[in-house]
Amino acid sequence: MRKFPFRITLTLVTLGLLLGYALAAPEPDAKEPFEQGVAALSQGNPTLAVEKFTAVIKIDPKIPEAYINRGIAEMQLALWGDAVGDFDQALELNPTSPQAFYNRGLAYSRNGEFAKAVADYTRAAKFAPKDWQIYYNRGNAYLDMKKAKEALKDYNQALKLHPQAPEILHNRSLAYLALDKPEPALADADKVIELNPNYARAYYSRGQALEKLGNKYEALAAYRHFLKTGEPDADAPLLRKTLERIKTLEASK
């Protein structure tokens, strides 16, 4: 049997990457459905991707990348238990796979199991210590656990590896706010806006920092901007809080 490259999709909160892997002597018949599965994931069709990677696994059940990619597709379908099961299987086949640990961490995070997520991100970092995405997402899990100090350390490490990334800077701003440090929170929010003026949530964070600093009118301007630019569905909870803050600030003397 000949060798050919498989690709694995590494799912992120903010973006997706395709990574290449050369496997030792996989079944040739698995190549076509595998590439079709990758294409389906890239095109936003997780149901078809699950179907294709399942076909790959039936042909050759010893390809860890097939389980990882099927798990990623299952996450997109909110099938958290199925996804974790596939990442478990991938780790049985390759116990040092940072992609399997990382994506299982994502599945745990999105299912609200943040302590398990942190443990998996930590394992992933052991095998891929220069991958900023791992530290960024572990920071997110820590922030969800109300552990802002730990989150701040991870965001700092992520920024060392991937400087001036708006998503990292924004979440570091949130960590600073949680630690009641409005000055650096404001600096990070402003940097996000400088890098990406359309990053709507940065205006909400900016408003929070300005409000903590006692800059009422600047805070109101930031909140109003977010109210105009936030996503009605994705940002619905924050938009409700923004309306409350605007009403409170407008009513204050």
mmCIF file of C-alpha atoms in Angstrom:
data_model
loop_
_atom_site.group_PDB
_atom_site.id
_atom_site.type_symbol
_atom_site.label_atom_id
_atom_site.label_comp_id
_atom_site.label_asym_id
_atom_site.label_seq_id
_atom_site.Cartn_x
_atom_site.Cartn_y
_atom_site.Cartn_z
ATOM 1 C CA MET A 1 0.000 0.000 0.000
ATOM 2 C CA ARG A 2 1.241 3.501 -0.825
ATOM 3 C CA LYS A 3 1.464 6.587 1.368
ATOM 4 C CA PHE A 4 -0.615 9.714 0.887
ATOM 5 C CA PRO A 5 -1.268 12.786 3.012
ATOM 6 C CA PHE A 6 -4.329 13.200 5.186
ATOM 7 C CA ARG A 7 -5.467 16.583 6.406
ATOM 8 C CA ILE A 8 -6.932 17.295 9.773
ATOM 9 C CA THR A 9 -9.041 20.309 10.638
ATOM 10 C CA LEU A 10 -8.055 22.050 13.852
ATOM 11 C CA THR A 11 -11.171 23.826 15.040
ATOM 12 C CA LEU A 12 -10.901 27.123 16.877
ATOM 13 C CA VAL A 13 -13.293 29.508 18.483
ATOM 14 C CA THR A 14 -12.390 32.175 15.973
ATOM 15 C CA LEU A 15 -10.957 30.443 12.911
ATOM 16 C CA GLY A 16 -10.099 27.126 11.299
ATOM 17 C CA LEU A 17 -6.845 25.703 10.003
ATOM 18 C CA LEU A 18 -6.037 22.748 7.785
ATOM 19 C CA LEU A 19 -2.978 20.750 8.842
ATOM 20 C CA GLY A 20 -1.228 18.083 6.801
ATOM 21 C CA TYR A 21 -0.254 14.642 8.035
ATOM 22 C CA ALA A 22 1.490 11.766 6.263
ATOM 23 C CA LEU A 23 0.277 8.474 7.678
ATOM 24 C CA ALA A 24 2.126 5.199 7.385
ATOM 25 C CA ALA A 25 0.491 2.974 4.798
ATOM 26 C CA PRO A 26 -3.237 3.810 5.165
ATOM 27 C CA GLU A 27 -5.792 2.006 3.067
ATOM 28 C CA PRO A 28 -5.834 3.632 -0.412
ATOM 29 C CA ASP A 29 -9.630 3.394 -0.592
ATOM 30 C CA ALA A 30 -9.844 5.736 2.398
ATOM 31 C CA LYS A 31 -8.264 8.694 0.613
ATOM 32 C CA GLU A 32 -11.275 9.835 -1.415
ATOM 33 C CA PRO A 33 -13.865 9.857 1.396
ATOM 34 C CA PHE A 34 -11.310 11.460 3.731
ATOM 35 C CA GLU A 35 -10.697 14.367 1.363
ATOM 36 C CA GLN A 36 -14.443 14.632 0.770
ATOM 37 C CA GLY A 37 -14.924 14.879 4.532
ATOM 38 C CA VAL A 38 -12.328 17.641 4.822
ATOM 39 C CA ALA A 39 -14.017 19.489 1.945
ATOM 40 C CA ALA A 40 -17.416 19.130 3.625
ATOM 41 C CA LEU A 41 -16.031 20.602 6.856
ATOM 42 C CA SER A 42 -14.431 23.472 4.958
ATOM 43 C CA GLN A 43 -17.724 24.162 3.193
ATOM 44 C CA GLY A 44 -19.748 24.178 6.406
ATOM 45 C CA ASN A 45 -21.507 20.836 5.945
ATOM 46 C CA PRO A 46 -20.794 18.874 9.152
ATOM 47 C CA THR A 47 -23.524 16.290 8.511
ATOM 48 C CA LEU A 48 -21.882 15.226 5.271
ATOM 49 C CA ALA A 49 -18.474 15.349 6.958
ATOM 50 C CA VAL A 50 -19.645 12.886 9.632
ATOM 51 C CA GLU A 51 -20.882 10.581 6.874
ATOM 52 C CA LYS A 52 -17.581 10.710 4.988
ATOM 53 C CA PHE A 53 -15.330 10.209 8.015
ATOM 54 C CA THR A 54 -17.526 7.326 9.152
ATOM 55 C CA ALA A 55 -16.903 5.743 5.753
ATOM 56 C CA VAL A 56 -13.166 6.238 6.241
ATOM 57 C CA ILE A 57 -13.285 4.562 9.645
ATOM 58 C CA LYS A 58 -15.143 1.567 8.202
ATOM 59 C CA ILE A 59 -12.394 1.162 5.611
ATOM 60 C CA ASP A 60 -9.502 1.720 8.026
ATOM 61 C CA PRO A 61 -10.367 2.049 11.747
ATOM 62 C CA LYS A 62 -6.803 2.941 12.716
ATOM 63 C CA ILE A 63 -6.619 6.503 11.347
ATOM 64 C CA PRO A 64 -6.693 8.916 14.325
ATOM 65 C CA GLU A 65 -7.219 11.917 12.033
ATOM 66 C CA ALA A 66 -10.509 10.438 10.840
ATOM 67 C CA TYR A 67 -11.823 10.306 14.425
ATOM 68 C CA ILE A 68 -10.571 13.818 15.165
ATOM 69 C CA ASN A 69 -12.195 15.314 12.090
ATOM 70 C CA ARG A 70 -15.432 13.421 12.708
ATOM 71 C CA GLY A 71 -15.357 14.743 16.262
ATOM 72 C CA ILE A 72 -14.922 18.290 14.951
ATOM 73 C CA ALA A 73 -17.929 17.821 12.677
ATOM 74 C CA GLU A 74 -19.936 16.453 15.620
ATOM 75 C CA MET A 75 -19.021 19.534 17.668
ATOM 76 C CA GLN A 76 -20.452 21.700 14.909
ATOM 77 C CA LEU A 77 -23.655 19.688 15.317
ATOM 78 C CA ALA A 78 -23.538 20.173 19.122
ATOM 79 C CA LEU A 79 -23.078 16.414 19.598
ATOM 80 C CA TRP A 80 -20.653 16.860 22.476
ATOM 81 C CA GLY A 81 -20.724 13.293 23.798
ATOM 82 C CA ASP A 82 -20.139 11.806 20.353
ATOM 83 C CA ALA A 83 -17.293 14.241 19.753
ATOM 84 C CA VAL A 84 -15.577 13.381 23.042
ATOM 85 C CA GLY A 85 -15.924 9.690 22.183
ATOM 86 C CA ASP A 86 -14.168 10.225 18.873
ATOM 87 C CA PHE A 87 -11.361 12.213 20.458
ATOM 88 C CA ASP A 88 -11.005 9.435 23.047
ATOM 89 C CA GLN A 89 -10.632 6.922 20.209
ATOM 90 C CA ALA A 90 -8.067 9.101 18.459
ATOM 91 C CA LEU A 91 -6.028 9.272 21.668
ATOM 92 C CA GLU A 92 -6.109 5.497 22.005
ATOM 93 C CA LEU A 93 -4.510 5.347 18.566
ATOM 94 C CA ASN A 94 -2.157 8.296 19.153
ATOM 95 C CA PRO A 95 -1.736 9.159 22.858
ATOM 96 C CA THR A 96 0.469 12.181 22.083
ATOM 97 C CA SER A 97 -1.844 13.932 19.612
ATOM 98 C CA PRO A 98 -2.114 17.624 20.580
ATOM 99 C CA GLN A 99 -5.004 18.012 18.104
ATOM 100 C CA ALA A 100 -7.028 15.312 19.872
ATOM 101 C CA PHE A 101 -6.395 16.822 23.313
ATOM 102 C CA TYR A 102 -7.067 20.336 22.039
ATOM 103 C CA ASN A 103 -10.332 19.535 20.300
ATOM 104 C CA ARG A 104 -11.535 17.397 23.194
ATOM 105 C CA GLY A 105 -10.830 20.437 25.352
ATOM 106 C CA LEU A 106 -13.026 22.511 23.048
ATOM 107 C CA ALA A 107 -15.819 19.940 23.308
ATOM 108 C CA TYR A 108 -15.610 19.989 27.099
ATOM 109 C CA SER A 109 -15.561 23.812 27.126
ATOM 110 C CA ARG A 110 -18.612 24.113 24.931
ATOM 111 C CA ASN A 111 -20.418 21.606 27.110
ATOM 112 C CA GLY A 112 -19.614 23.633 30.228
ATOM 113 C CA GLU A 113 -17.041 21.157 31.604
ATOM 114 C CA PHE A 114 -14.307 23.726 32.053
ATOM 115 C CA ALA A 115 -12.053 21.844 34.489
ATOM 116 C CA LYS A 116 -11.817 18.921 32.062
ATOM 117 C CA ALA A 117 -11.171 21.379 29.253
ATOM 118 C CA VAL A 118 -8.278 22.977 31.143
ATOM 119 C CA ALA A 119 -6.756 19.546 31.767
ATOM 120 C CA ASP A 120 -6.899 18.701 28.070
ATOM 121 C CA TYR A 121 -5.515 22.059 26.948
ATOM 122 C CA THR A 122 -2.643 21.531 29.386
ATOM 123 C CA ARG A 123 -1.921 18.138 27.846
ATOM 124 C CA ALA A 124 -2.097 19.650 24.371
ATOM 125 C CA ALA A 125 0.390 22.368 25.367
ATOM 126 C CA LYS A 126 2.831 19.690 26.504
ATOM 127 C CA PHE A 127 2.996 18.302 22.967
ATOM 128 C CA ALA A 128 2.556 21.607 21.089
ATOM 129 C CA PRO A 129 4.072 24.296 23.359
ATOM 130 C CA LYS A 130 4.272 26.922 20.615
ATOM 131 C CA ASP A 131 0.618 26.793 19.571
ATOM 132 C CA TRP A 132 -0.977 30.059 20.698
ATOM 133 C CA GLN A 133 -4.482 28.703 20.175
ATOM 134 C CA ILE A 134 -4.079 26.270 23.060
ATOM 135 C CA TYR A 135 -3.179 29.010 25.550
ATOM 136 C CA TYR A 136 -5.915 31.280 24.212
ATOM 137 C CA ASN A 137 -8.621 28.674 24.665
ATOM 138 C CA ARG A 138 -7.280 27.540 28.028
ATOM 139 C CA GLY A 139 -7.457 31.186 29.056
ATOM 140 C CA ASN A 140 -11.080 31.265 27.927
ATOM 141 C CA ALA A 141 -11.842 28.195 30.039
ATOM 142 C CA TYR A 142 -10.162 29.766 33.063
ATOM 143 C CA LEU A 143 -12.166 32.957 32.521
ATOM 144 C CA ASP A 144 -15.373 30.896 32.441
ATOM 145 C CA MET A 145 -14.240 29.337 35.744
ATOM 146 C CA LYS A 146 -13.844 32.848 37.261
ATOM 147 C CA LYS A 147 -10.082 32.327 37.453
ATOM 148 C CA ALA A 148 -9.020 35.594 35.876
ATOM 149 C CA LYS A 149 -5.407 35.487 37.110
ATOM 150 C CA GLU A 150 -4.813 32.156 35.399
ATOM 151 C CA ALA A 151 -6.611 33.393 32.301
ATOM 152 C CA LEU A 152 -4.402 36.488 32.181
ATOM 153 C CA LYS A 153 -1.247 34.357 32.231
ATOM 154 C CA ASP A 154 -2.509 32.289 29.320
ATOM 155 C CA TYR A 155 -3.507 35.327 27.272
ATOM 156 C CA ASN A 156 -0.062 36.816 27.857
ATOM 157 C CA GLN A 157 1.550 33.601 26.643
ATOM 158 C CA ALA A 158 -0.743 33.466 23.617
ATOM 159 C CA LEU A 159 0.199 37.052 22.733
ATOM 160 C CA LYS A 160 3.906 36.228 22.946
ATOM 161 C CA LEU A 161 3.325 33.562 20.297
ATOM 162 C CA HIS A 162 0.763 35.519 18.256
ATOM 163 C CA PRO A 163 1.215 39.261 18.905
ATOM 164 C CA GLN A 164 -1.508 41.816 18.300
ATOM 165 C CA ALA A 165 -4.279 39.265 17.753
ATOM 166 C CA PRO A 166 -7.577 41.111 18.340
ATOM 167 C CA GLU A 167 -9.375 38.124 19.861
ATOM 168 C CA ILE A 168 -6.630 37.538 22.429
ATOM 169 C CA LEU A 169 -6.362 41.222 23.303
ATOM 170 C CA HIS A 170 -10.120 41.461 23.722
ATOM 171 C CA ASN A 171 -10.316 38.524 26.085
ATOM 172 C CA ARG A 172 -7.299 39.803 28.014
ATOM 173 C CA SER A 173 -9.288 43.009 28.416
ATOM 174 C CA LEU A 174 -12.068 40.927 29.971
ATOM 175 C CA ALA A 175 -9.580 39.306 32.345
ATOM 176 C CA TYR A 176 -8.296 42.722 33.422
ATOM 177 C CA LEU A 177 -11.871 43.858 34.021
ATOM 178 C CA ALA A 178 -12.527 40.784 36.146
ATOM 179 C CA LEU A 179 -9.418 41.679 38.169
ATOM 180 C CA ASP A 180 -10.692 45.274 38.557
ATOM 181 C CA LYS A 181 -7.848 46.706 36.479
ATOM 182 C CA PRO A 182 -9.676 49.129 34.174
ATOM 183 C CA GLU A 183 -6.585 50.953 32.851
ATOM 184 C CA PRO A 184 -4.985 47.968 31.078
ATOM 185 C CA ALA A 185 -8.469 46.732 30.147
ATOM 186 C CA LEU A 186 -9.105 50.032 28.366
ATOM 187 C CA ALA A 187 -5.697 49.889 26.663
ATOM 188 C CA ASP A 188 -6.431 46.406 25.316
ATOM 189 C CA ALA A 189 -9.925 47.364 24.150
ATOM 190 C CA ASP A 190 -8.526 50.408 22.363
ATOM 191 C CA LYS A 191 -5.838 48.267 20.710
ATOM 192 C CA VAL A 192 -8.491 45.838 19.478
ATOM 193 C CA ILE A 193 -10.455 48.709 17.930
ATOM 194 C CA GLU A 194 -7.274 50.063 16.347
ATOM 195 C CA LEU A 195 -6.554 46.661 14.792
ATOM 196 C CA ASN A 196 -10.167 45.949 13.855
ATOM 197 C CA PRO A 197 -12.652 48.853 14.079
ATOM 198 C CA ASN A 198 -15.505 46.407 13.378
ATOM 199 C CA TYR A 199 -14.827 44.298 16.491
ATOM 200 C CA ALA A 200 -18.111 45.247 18.150
ATOM 201 C CA ARG A 201 -17.587 43.593 21.537
ATOM 202 C CA ALA A 202 -14.456 45.646 22.110
ATOM 203 C CA TYR A 203 -16.702 48.709 22.406
ATOM 204 C CA TYR A 204 -18.662 47.014 25.175
ATOM 205 C CA SER A 205 -15.424 46.193 27.006
ATOM 206 C CA ARG A 206 -14.262 49.761 26.412
ATOM 207 C CA GLY A 207 -17.493 51.044 27.920
ATOM 208 C CA GLN A 208 -17.021 48.857 30.996
ATOM 209 C CA ALA A 209 -13.465 50.071 31.515
ATOM 210 C CA LEU A 210 -14.421 53.726 31.051
ATOM 211 C CA GLU A 211 -17.331 53.354 33.449
ATOM 212 C CA LYS A 212 -15.004 51.877 36.098
ATOM 213 C CA LEU A 213 -12.666 54.826 35.535
ATOM 214 C CA GLY A 214 -15.520 57.283 36.070
ATOM 215 C CA ASN A 215 -15.645 58.511 32.466
ATOM 216 C CA LYS A 216 -19.420 58.485 32.168
ATOM 217 C CA TYR A 217 -19.882 60.194 28.819
ATOM 218 C CA GLU A 218 -17.135 58.283 27.030
ATOM 219 C CA ALA A 219 -18.586 55.067 28.455
ATOM 220 C CA LEU A 220 -22.019 56.013 27.138
ATOM 221 C CA ALA A 221 -20.564 56.636 23.677
ATOM 222 C CA ALA A 222 -18.861 53.230 23.678
ATOM 223 C CA TYR A 223 -22.005 51.456 24.866
ATOM 224 C CA ARG A 224 -24.137 53.197 22.242
ATOM 225 C CA HIS A 225 -21.693 52.189 19.525
ATOM 226 C CA PHE A 226 -21.912 48.565 20.635
ATOM 227 C CA LEU A 227 -25.702 48.810 20.696
ATOM 228 C CA LYS A 228 -25.603 49.791 17.004
ATOM 229 C CA THR A 229 -22.989 47.272 15.863
ATOM 230 C CA GLY A 230 -23.474 44.157 18.030
ATOM 231 C CA GLU A 231 -24.919 41.004 16.494
ATOM 232 C CA PRO A 232 -28.624 40.761 17.453
ATOM 233 C CA ASP A 233 -28.454 37.003 18.063
ATOM 234 C CA ALA A 234 -24.876 36.224 19.088
ATOM 235 C CA ASP A 235 -24.569 39.312 21.289
ATOM 236 C CA ALA A 236 -28.114 39.316 22.684
ATOM 237 C CA PRO A 237 -27.145 38.961 26.390
ATOM 238 C CA LEU A 238 -24.524 41.714 26.124
ATOM 239 C CA LEU A 239 -26.914 43.970 24.244
ATOM 240 C CA ARG A 240 -29.443 43.630 27.069
ATOM 241 C CA LYS A 241 -26.757 44.493 29.623
ATOM 242 C CA THR A 242 -25.722 47.442 27.485
ATOM 243 C CA LEU A 243 -29.232 48.855 27.516
ATOM 244 C CA GLU A 244 -29.287 48.514 31.302
ATOM 245 C CA ARG A 245 -25.943 50.305 31.659
ATOM 246 C CA ILE A 246 -27.050 53.115 29.337
ATOM 247 C CA LYS A 247 -30.257 53.648 31.306
ATOM 248 C CA THR A 248 -28.351 53.632 34.611
ATOM 249 C CA LEU A 249 -25.715 56.077 33.400
ATOM 250 C CA GLU A 250 -28.271 58.388 31.807
ATOM 251 C CA ALA A 251 -30.239 58.453 35.063
ATOM 252 C CA SER A 252 -27.187 59.266 37.167
ATOM 253 C CA LYS A 253 -26.131 62.814 37.902
#
